[in-house]
Amino acid sequence: MKKGMRIIAYLIAVVMILTGLFGWGSSEVQAAVKKETMTSAQKMPFQKNRKKAFDTPSGYVIGESVFDRNEVKGVVKEGETVYEMETTLAVPHGVSMWPLVNYNKTDDEEYNASIEDLTSDFQITKDGEPVEFYQYDDQISEFDENDQRVSQMKLNDYVDGYVTSYIANAILNSGTYKFTITLPKEVTKGARIYFLTTGVTLNDKYISLNRQNTKEEAIKLKVPRDGYDDKLLIGIFQQGSSNTFWYKFTLPAKRYVIFSTEGMQFTEDTAFDLTLYQPDGTTKVYHSDPNYNSTSEDNGDGWYWTGAGIKRRLEKGTYYVKLQATKDVDGYYFAGVDLRGPASPNVTYWAIGKRIVKGTAEEGSRAYAVINKKTYKAAKKTDSKGKFSIKIPNVKAGTKIKVYIKDAAGVKSYSTEVVVRKIPKAPTATLYKKGTKTIRGRALAYGTVKIVYNGKTYRKEANWNNRFTIKTKDTLKSGKKFRISVTDESGNVSKTRTYKIK
């Protein structure tokens, strides 16, 4: 299940990227107050040709309409030491940022040597207050402690201005953020800035953002719910919060349930837990099943996978699901929930001329038959064994009958379609020698052949090639007779033939 959910997650991410919903470029991300007037030529959020000059001024406003990422290429002018960028997020985002500084070099080798080991500072602020994030390296060089939560990150000078190294990961709620790169005072000749951002929008038309809640505030999930077609559930984990999310759903009958979850977090320790409670609200049905509860796995950029899942058949009733971070972490989870609707009915009898349709379905449901655009309803709901019967008018061979049910909550199943058939031809016995116990012959393919001999009844399904072989308990005797007929899958019974053993 974990692998399946991961594949689904990656596919969703790709779709969101290609549709412009993934990252800072979504339509909900609006530019903040501009610090200075900039022409369109100065705004360079995404350049496929990275050889283009660095000329974006400080005060750059992130939030242009781009695909999966924003790419800022700017300059710190000679004599200045600060480069600022700003954006306003209308909704929460999970963000990865790659800040890079390349100090300008001169003909003065002494100056160049004096600055090559100096580091710049990268900082995020909101309303003037520092915002903490997780520092990570992409294996070009390493921090003393990877995945460390910090409010400021040190950036080395890079000679190659197109190689990124350090990553800053964060969950950013809605609001206006400022990203500042500060050069050391010894760097007086300016620098080039490269700042790449990418991430996931945590609330849009594809996903529904859920807030932390209590059991009493549990979010009600509709039944049925298709985890592949319906909105994904998203919840945000943040340090200093309870990081607990509750859901509930009511099954009108015994149903198969899948609750598959994946978490993305910024630390490698497994910190994700899922519990399913019985209708009494306290007894646990499931908790941290080792078959589905994964250990953390590095995604290669400071994001770690973790997850859990439920996959089983449950009795009718109201169930509670609790998702919780077991450690004080930052990250988010998404859940694909598959709460099945009623299964399509199994139609077992619709013989021509009998004016009735029979079958089995979910207990407590009501069956319906649609014939020539008219609907006929079963007089009673299905019994404890799921049996139903629907009275219908007389119909001709070739008529299509669609049968569906509605469960106790009124949810409609998919239809099962059958076709009224002609009465099958009586089977032919081709081998029935005296002194043997074998009768062979030909009959309707897959029809049930019935033979009555010496007071005993034998039944056997004919194969795809219309042939059948039936073994009798009693030896076939000369002068004795046996009767033979066949019944098709709709319940139609052929005429009976009688054979005399010679």
Coordinates of C-alpha atoms in Angstrom, one line a residue:
M1 CA 0.0 0.0 0.0
K2 CA 2.8 2.4 0.9
K3 CA 4.4 1.9 -2.6
G4 CA 1.0 2.4 -4.3
M5 CA 0.3 5.6 -2.4
R6 CA 3.8 6.9 -3.2
I7 CA 3.2 6.3 -6.9
I8 CA -0.1 8.1 -6.7
A9 CA 1.5 11.0 -4.8
Y10 CA 4.2 11.4 -7.4
L11 CA 1.6 11.3 -10.2
I12 CA -0.4 14.0 -8.4
A13 CA 2.7 16.1 -8.0
V14 CA 3.5 15.8 -11.7
V15 CA 0.0 16.8 -12.6
M16 CA 0.1 19.8 -10.3
I17 CA 3.4 20.8 -11.7
L18 CA 2.2 20.6 -15.3
T19 CA -1.0 22.5 -14.5
G20 CA 0.8 25.3 -12.7
L21 CA -0.7 24.4 -9.3
F22 CA 2.5 23.2 -7.9
G23 CA 4.9 25.8 -6.4
W24 CA 4.8 29.5 -6.0
G25 CA 3.3 30.1 -9.3
S26 CA -0.3 29.1 -8.5
S27 CA -3.0 31.6 -9.2
E28 CA -3.5 32.0 -5.5
V29 CA 0.0 33.3 -4.9
Q30 CA -0.1 37.1 -5.2
A31 CA 2.7 39.5 -5.4
A32 CA 3.3 41.6 -2.3
V33 CA 4.1 45.4 -2.0
K34 CA 6.8 46.3 -4.5
K35 CA 9.8 48.0 -3.0
E36 CA 10.6 49.7 -6.3
T37 CA 9.2 49.9 -9.8
M38 CA 10.5 47.1 -12.0
T39 CA 9.9 46.6 -15.7
S40 CA 8.9 43.3 -17.2
A41 CA 12.5 42.9 -18.5
Q42 CA 13.8 43.1 -14.9
K43 CA 11.4 40.4 -13.7
M44 CA 13.1 37.1 -14.5
P45 CA 11.4 34.3 -12.4
F46 CA 12.3 31.5 -14.7
Q47 CA 15.0 31.5 -17.4
K48 CA 15.8 28.3 -19.3
N49 CA 18.9 30.0 -20.6
R50 CA 20.9 30.4 -17.4
K51 CA 23.6 32.3 -19.3
K52 CA 21.4 35.4 -19.3
A53 CA 22.8 38.3 -17.3
F54 CA 22.1 38.7 -13.6
D55 CA 20.3 42.0 -13.5
T56 CA 17.3 41.6 -11.1
P57 CA 17.4 44.4 -8.5
S58 CA 17.0 43.9 -4.8
G59 CA 13.4 44.2 -3.6
Y60 CA 12.3 41.5 -6.1
V61 CA 8.7 40.4 -5.8
I62 CA 8.3 36.6 -6.1
G63 CA 5.0 35.4 -7.4
E64 CA 5.1 35.6 -11.2
S65 CA 3.0 33.1 -13.2
V66 CA 5.4 30.3 -13.9
F67 CA 5.2 26.5 -14.0
D68 CA 6.8 24.5 -11.2
R69 CA 9.2 26.9 -9.8
N70 CA 10.4 30.5 -9.5
E71 CA 14.0 31.3 -10.4
V72 CA 15.4 34.7 -9.3
K73 CA 18.7 35.9 -10.8
G74 CA 19.8 39.2 -9.2
V75 CA 22.7 41.4 -8.2
V76 CA 24.0 43.0 -5.1
K77 CA 25.5 46.3 -6.3
E78 CA 29.0 47.4 -5.4
G79 CA 29.0 49.0 -2.0
E80 CA 25.8 47.2 -0.9
T81 CA 25.5 44.0 1.2
V82 CA 21.8 43.1 1.3
Y83 CA 19.5 41.5 -1.3
E84 CA 15.8 41.2 -0.5
M85 CA 12.9 39.2 -2.1
E86 CA 9.3 39.2 -1.0
T87 CA 6.1 37.2 -1.6
T88 CA 2.6 36.9 -0.3
L89 CA 1.0 33.5 0.0
A90 CA -2.8 33.3 0.0
V91 CA -2.7 29.6 1.2
P92 CA -0.1 27.4 3.0
H93 CA 2.8 26.0 1.1
G94 CA 5.4 23.3 1.6
V95 CA 8.5 25.0 0.2
S96 CA 12.1 24.1 -0.8
M97 CA 14.5 27.0 -1.4
W98 CA 18.0 27.0 -2.9
P99 CA 19.7 30.3 -2.1
L100 CA 23.2 30.9 -3.7
V101 CA 25.7 33.7 -3.6
N102 CA 28.6 34.3 -5.9
Y103 CA 30.9 37.1 -4.9
N104 CA 32.1 39.4 -7.7
K105 CA 35.9 39.0 -8.3
T106 CA 38.3 41.8 -9.3
D107 CA 41.8 42.1 -10.6
D108 CA 42.9 42.5 -7.0
E109 CA 44.0 39.0 -6.1
E110 CA 44.5 40.0 -2.5
Y111 CA 40.8 41.1 -2.3
N112 CA 39.7 37.9 -3.9
A113 CA 41.7 35.7 -1.5
S114 CA 40.3 37.7 1.5
I115 CA 36.7 37.0 0.7
E116 CA 36.7 33.4 -0.7
D117 CA 36.1 31.8 2.7
L118 CA 33.6 34.3 4.0
T119 CA 29.9 33.2 4.4
S120 CA 26.7 35.1 3.8
D121 CA 23.5 34.8 5.8
F122 CA 20.1 33.7 4.5
Q123 CA 17.0 34.5 6.6
I124 CA 13.2 34.4 6.3
T125 CA 11.0 36.8 8.2
K126 CA 7.3 37.4 8.5
D127 CA 6.0 40.6 10.0
G128 CA 9.5 41.4 11.1
E129 CA 9.9 38.2 13.0
P130 CA 12.3 35.4 12.0
V131 CA 10.8 32.3 10.5
E132 CA 12.5 29.0 11.3
F133 CA 13.2 26.5 8.6
Y134 CA 15.2 23.2 8.1
Q135 CA 18.6 23.4 6.5
Y136 CA 19.7 20.7 4.2
D137 CA 22.5 20.1 1.7
D138 CA 22.3 18.3 -1.7
Q139 CA 25.6 16.4 -1.1
I140 CA 27.9 19.0 -2.6
S141 CA 28.9 20.1 0.9
E142 CA 27.5 19.3 4.3
F143 CA 26.3 21.2 7.4
D144 CA 27.6 20.2 10.8
E145 CA 24.1 18.9 11.4
N146 CA 21.7 18.2 8.6
D147 CA 18.0 18.7 8.9
Q148 CA 18.6 21.2 11.7
R149 CA 15.9 23.7 12.4
V150 CA 17.4 27.2 12.2
S151 CA 16.4 30.8 11.8
Q152 CA 19.5 31.6 9.8
M153 CA 21.6 29.7 7.3
K154 CA 25.2 30.2 6.3
L155 CA 26.0 30.4 2.5
N156 CA 29.5 29.8 1.1
D157 CA 30.7 31.7 -1.9
Y158 CA 30.4 29.7 -5.1
V159 CA 32.7 30.4 -8.0
D160 CA 30.3 28.6 -10.4
G161 CA 27.2 30.8 -10.1
Y162 CA 25.0 28.0 -11.5
V163 CA 25.6 25.3 -8.9
T164 CA 23.3 25.1 -6.0
S165 CA 24.1 23.5 -2.7
Y166 CA 22.1 24.5 0.3
I167 CA 18.4 23.9 0.7
A168 CA 16.0 25.6 3.1
N169 CA 12.8 23.6 3.7
A170 CA 9.7 25.0 5.4
I171 CA 6.0 24.9 5.8
L172 CA 4.9 28.5 5.2
N173 CA 1.3 29.5 6.2
S174 CA -0.5 32.3 4.4
G175 CA 1.0 35.8 4.7
T176 CA 3.8 38.0 3.4
Y177 CA 7.3 36.7 3.7
K178 CA 10.7 38.4 3.1
F179 CA 13.8 36.5 2.1
T180 CA 17.0 38.2 2.8
I181 CA 20.6 37.4 1.8
T182 CA 23.2 39.5 3.7
L183 CA 26.8 39.6 2.5
P184 CA 29.7 40.0 5.0
K185 CA 30.9 43.6 5.3
E186 CA 34.2 42.6 3.8
V187 CA 32.6 41.9 0.5
T188 CA 32.5 45.4 -1.0
K189 CA 32.4 44.7 -4.8
G190 CA 28.9 43.2 -4.9
A191 CA 27.7 39.7 -5.8
R192 CA 25.4 37.7 -8.0
I193 CA 22.3 36.1 -6.4
Y194 CA 20.6 32.9 -7.5
F195 CA 17.4 31.9 -5.7
L196 CA 15.3 28.9 -6.7
T197 CA 12.0 28.1 -5.0
T198 CA 9.7 25.1 -5.6
G199 CA 7.0 23.4 -3.5
V200 CA 3.5 22.3 -3.1
T201 CA 0.3 24.3 -2.6
L202 CA -1.4 22.8 0.4
N203 CA -4.9 24.0 -0.4
D204 CA -6.4 24.1 -3.9
K205 CA -9.1 22.5 -6.0
Y206 CA -7.5 19.1 -5.9
I207 CA -6.9 18.9 -2.1
S208 CA -8.8 20.0 1.0
L209 CA -6.8 21.4 3.8
N210 CA -7.7 20.1 7.3
R211 CA -7.1 21.9 10.6
Q212 CA -6.1 20.2 13.8
N213 CA -9.1 19.1 15.8
T214 CA -10.4 16.9 18.6
K215 CA -12.5 13.7 18.4
E216 CA -15.6 15.8 19.1
E217 CA -14.8 17.9 16.1
A218 CA -14.0 14.9 13.8
I219 CA -14.3 15.7 10.1
K220 CA -17.1 13.6 8.6
L221 CA -16.1 11.6 5.5
K222 CA -18.9 10.7 3.1
V223 CA -19.6 7.1 2.2
P224 CA -18.9 6.1 -0.5
R225 CA -15.7 8.0 -1.1
D226 CA -13.2 7.2 -3.8
G227 CA -9.6 8.0 -2.7
Y228 CA -8.5 8.2 -6.4
D229 CA -11.2 10.4 -7.7
D230 CA -12.1 12.5 -4.6
K231 CA -10.1 15.3 -3.1
L232 CA -7.1 14.3 -1.1
L233 CA -7.1 15.2 2.6
I234 CA -4.2 17.4 3.6
G235 CA -3.1 18.3 7.2
I236 CA -0.1 20.3 8.3
F237 CA 2.2 19.3 11.1
Q238 CA 3.9 22.2 12.9
Q239 CA 6.2 22.3 15.9
G240 CA 4.6 23.5 19.1
S241 CA 1.1 22.2 18.0
S242 CA -0.9 19.1 19.0
N243 CA -0.6 17.8 15.4
T244 CA -3.7 15.7 15.8
F245 CA -6.4 15.2 13.2
W246 CA -9.6 13.3 13.6
Y247 CA -12.0 11.9 11.0
K248 CA -15.2 9.7 11.2
F249 CA -17.2 7.8 8.7
T250 CA -20.4 5.6 9.0
L251 CA -20.8 2.3 7.1
P252 CA -24.4 1.4 6.5
A253 CA -23.4 -2.3 6.1
K254 CA -20.3 -4.5 6.1
R255 CA -17.8 -2.8 3.7
Y256 CA -14.2 -2.9 2.6
V257 CA -12.2 0.1 3.7
I258 CA -8.9 1.5 2.6
F259 CA -7.3 4.5 4.4
S260 CA -3.9 5.1 2.9
T261 CA -1.7 7.9 4.2
E262 CA 1.7 9.3 3.4
G263 CA 3.5 12.0 5.3
M264 CA 6.2 14.4 4.2
Q265 CA 8.4 15.8 7.0
F266 CA 11.8 17.5 7.5
T267 CA 13.3 15.0 9.9
E268 CA 14.3 11.4 9.2
D269 CA 12.8 9.9 12.4
T270 CA 9.5 8.2 11.9
A271 CA 6.9 10.5 13.4
F272 CA 3.6 9.6 11.9
D273 CA 0.9 7.5 13.5
L274 CA -2.6 6.3 12.5
T275 CA -5.3 4.7 14.7
L276 CA -8.8 3.4 13.8
Y277 CA -11.4 3.1 16.5
Q278 CA -14.4 0.8 16.7
P279 CA -17.9 2.4 16.8
D280 CA -17.7 2.6 20.6
G281 CA -15.0 5.2 20.0
T282 CA -12.4 3.7 22.3
T283 CA -11.6 0.2 21.2
K284 CA -8.8 0.1 18.6
V285 CA -9.3 -1.7 15.4
Y286 CA -5.9 -0.8 14.0
H287 CA -2.8 0.9 15.3
S288 CA 0.6 1.2 13.7
D289 CA 0.4 -2.0 11.7
P290 CA 4.0 -2.8 10.8
N291 CA 2.9 -4.0 7.3
Y292 CA 1.9 -0.5 6.4
N293 CA 3.6 1.9 8.8
S294 CA 6.8 2.9 7.0
T295 CA 10.1 4.1 8.3
S296 CA 11.3 7.5 7.1
E297 CA 13.0 7.6 3.8
D298 CA 15.0 10.5 2.4
N299 CA 13.5 11.9 -0.8
G300 CA 16.8 13.4 -1.8
D301 CA 16.1 17.1 -1.0
G302 CA 15.5 17.1 2.8
W303 CA 11.9 15.8 2.6
Y304 CA 11.3 12.4 4.2
W305 CA 8.5 10.0 3.5
T306 CA 6.6 8.3 6.3
G307 CA 3.2 6.7 6.3
A308 CA 0.6 4.2 7.5
G309 CA -2.5 2.5 6.2
I310 CA -5.6 0.5 6.9
K311 CA -7.0 -2.1 4.5
R312 CA -9.7 -4.4 5.7
R313 CA -13.4 -5.2 5.8
L314 CA -15.4 -3.6 8.6
E315 CA -18.9 -4.2 10.1
K316 CA -21.5 -1.5 9.8
G317 CA -21.2 1.4 12.3
T318 CA -19.5 4.7 12.8
Y319 CA -15.7 4.6 13.0
Y320 CA -13.1 7.2 14.1
V321 CA -9.7 7.7 12.6
K322 CA -6.9 9.6 14.3
L323 CA -3.8 10.9 12.5
Q324 CA -1.1 12.2 14.8
A325 CA 2.6 13.2 14.7
T326 CA 4.3 11.3 17.4
K327 CA 7.1 13.8 17.6
D328 CA 7.3 17.6 17.4
V329 CA 7.9 18.0 13.7
D330 CA 7.1 20.2 10.7
G331 CA 5.6 18.6 7.6
Y332 CA 2.3 17.6 6.1
Y333 CA 0.4 14.4 5.3
F334 CA -2.0 13.5 2.6
A335 CA -4.6 10.7 2.7
G336 CA -6.3 8.7 0.0
V337 CA -9.5 7.4 1.5
D338 CA -11.5 4.6 -0.3
L339 CA -14.8 4.0 1.5
R340 CA -16.7 1.7 -0.8
G341 CA -20.3 2.1 -1.8
P342 CA -22.6 -1.0 -2.1
A343 CA -21.3 -3.7 -4.4
S344 CA -23.3 -4.4 -7.6
P345 CA -26.0 -7.0 -7.1
N346 CA -25.5 -10.6 -8.1
V347 CA -28.4 -11.5 -10.4
T348 CA -29.1 -15.3 -10.2
Y349 CA -32.4 -15.8 -11.9
W350 CA -34.2 -14.0 -14.8
A351 CA -35.8 -16.9 -16.8
I352 CA -37.9 -15.9 -19.8
G353 CA -41.7 -15.9 -19.1
K354 CA -41.3 -16.2 -15.3
R355 CA -41.8 -12.4 -14.7
I356 CA -39.4 -12.3 -11.8
V357 CA -35.7 -11.3 -11.2
K358 CA -33.9 -12.8 -8.3
G359 CA -30.4 -12.3 -6.8
T360 CA -28.3 -11.4 -3.8
A361 CA -27.0 -8.1 -2.6
E362 CA -26.0 -6.2 0.5
E363 CA -28.2 -6.9 3.5
G364 CA -30.8 -4.2 4.2
S365 CA -30.6 -2.8 0.6
R366 CA -33.5 -2.5 -1.9
A367 CA -33.1 -3.9 -5.5
Y368 CA -34.4 -2.2 -8.7
A369 CA -34.7 -3.5 -12.2
V370 CA -34.7 -1.2 -15.3
I371 CA -36.3 -2.6 -18.4
N372 CA -37.0 -0.5 -21.5
K373 CA -36.4 2.7 -19.4
K374 CA -39.0 1.7 -16.8
T375 CA -37.9 0.9 -13.3
Y376 CA -39.4 -1.9 -11.1
K377 CA -38.7 -2.0 -7.4
A378 CA -38.5 -5.0 -5.1
A379 CA -41.4 -5.1 -2.6
K380 CA -39.0 -5.8 0.3
K381 CA -35.5 -5.0 1.3
T382 CA -32.9 -7.8 1.1
D383 CA -33.1 -10.2 4.0
S384 CA -30.3 -11.4 6.4
K385 CA -28.9 -13.6 3.6
G386 CA -29.0 -10.7 1.1
K387 CA -31.7 -12.3 -1.1
F388 CA -34.1 -10.2 -3.2
S389 CA -36.8 -10.7 -5.8
I390 CA -38.3 -8.1 -8.2
K391 CA -41.6 -8.7 -10.1
I392 CA -41.3 -7.6 -13.7
P393 CA -43.6 -7.8 -16.8
N394 CA -43.3 -10.5 -19.4
V395 CA -40.4 -9.7 -21.7
K396 CA -39.0 -11.1 -25.0
A397 CA -35.7 -12.9 -25.5
G398 CA -32.9 -10.3 -26.2
T399 CA -34.3 -7.8 -23.7
K400 CA -31.7 -6.1 -21.4
I401 CA -32.4 -5.9 -17.7
K402 CA -30.3 -3.6 -15.5
V403 CA -30.4 -4.4 -11.8
Y404 CA -29.0 -2.1 -9.1
I405 CA -29.5 -1.6 -5.4
K406 CA -29.7 1.3 -3.0
D407 CA -28.1 0.7 0.4
A408 CA -29.6 1.7 3.8
A409 CA -28.3 5.3 3.3
G410 CA -29.8 5.6 -0.1
V411 CA -26.5 5.2 -2.0
K412 CA -26.9 3.6 -5.4
S413 CA -24.7 0.8 -6.6
Y414 CA -23.4 0.2 -10.1
S415 CA -25.8 -1.8 -12.3
T416 CA -25.5 -5.4 -13.2
E417 CA -26.8 -6.0 -16.7
V418 CA -28.3 -9.3 -18.0
V419 CA -30.0 -10.3 -21.2
V420 CA -33.1 -12.4 -21.4
R421 CA -32.4 -15.6 -23.3
K422 CA -34.3 -18.1 -25.4
I423 CA -35.1 -21.5 -23.9
P424 CA -32.0 -23.7 -24.7
K425 CA -32.2 -26.8 -26.8
A426 CA -32.3 -30.1 -25.0
P427 CA -28.9 -31.8 -24.6
T428 CA -27.9 -34.8 -26.6
A429 CA -26.4 -38.0 -25.0
T430 CA -23.8 -39.5 -27.3
L431 CA -22.3 -42.2 -25.1
Y432 CA -24.1 -44.4 -22.5
K433 CA -23.0 -48.0 -22.8
K434 CA -24.5 -50.7 -20.6
G435 CA -22.1 -52.0 -17.9
T436 CA -20.5 -48.5 -17.5
K437 CA -21.0 -45.6 -15.2
T438 CA -20.4 -42.8 -17.7
I439 CA -22.8 -40.6 -19.8
R440 CA -21.3 -38.2 -22.3
G441 CA -22.9 -35.8 -24.6
R442 CA -23.4 -32.2 -25.9
A443 CA -25.3 -29.4 -24.4
L444 CA -25.4 -25.5 -24.1
A445 CA -21.9 -24.3 -23.3
Y446 CA -21.7 -23.6 -19.5
G447 CA -25.2 -24.8 -19.0
T448 CA -26.0 -27.1 -16.1
V449 CA -26.8 -30.5 -17.4
K450 CA -29.2 -32.6 -15.3
I451 CA -29.5 -36.4 -15.5
V452 CA -32.0 -38.5 -13.6
Y453 CA -31.2 -42.2 -13.5
N454 CA -32.3 -45.0 -11.2
G455 CA -33.9 -42.4 -8.8
K456 CA -30.8 -40.4 -8.5
T457 CA -30.1 -36.9 -9.9
Y458 CA -26.7 -35.8 -11.3
R459 CA -25.7 -32.3 -12.3
K460 CA -22.6 -31.1 -14.2
E461 CA -21.7 -27.9 -16.1
A462 CA -21.0 -28.3 -19.9
N463 CA -17.6 -27.0 -21.0
W464 CA -16.9 -24.2 -23.4
N465 CA -17.0 -26.7 -26.3
N466 CA -20.5 -27.8 -25.4
R467 CA -19.4 -31.2 -24.1
F468 CA -20.2 -32.9 -20.8
T469 CA -19.3 -36.1 -18.9
I470 CA -21.3 -37.3 -16.0
K471 CA -20.3 -40.3 -13.7
T472 CA -23.2 -42.2 -12.2
K473 CA -23.1 -44.2 -9.0
D474 CA -25.1 -47.0 -10.4
T475 CA -24.0 -49.1 -13.4
L476 CA -26.0 -48.4 -16.6
K477 CA -28.2 -51.4 -17.3
S478 CA -29.8 -52.5 -20.5
G479 CA -33.5 -51.5 -20.8
K480 CA -33.2 -48.8 -18.1
K481 CA -34.0 -45.2 -19.0
F482 CA -32.5 -41.8 -18.0
R483 CA -33.8 -38.3 -18.5
I484 CA -31.6 -35.4 -19.4
S485 CA -32.1 -31.6 -19.6
V486 CA -30.1 -28.4 -19.3
T487 CA -30.5 -25.1 -17.4
D488 CA -28.8 -21.9 -18.6
E489 CA -27.4 -19.2 -16.2
S490 CA -30.7 -17.2 -16.3
G491 CA -32.7 -20.2 -15.1
N492 CA -34.3 -21.2 -18.4
V493 CA -34.8 -25.0 -18.5
S494 CA -34.8 -26.9 -21.8
K495 CA -37.2 -29.7 -22.7
T496 CA -36.3 -33.1 -21.3
R497 CA -35.1 -36.0 -23.4
T498 CA -35.4 -39.6 -22.4
Y499 CA -32.9 -42.2 -23.5
K500 CA -33.1 -46.0 -23.2
I501 CA -30.0 -47.9 -22.5
K502 CA -29.4 -50.8 -25.0

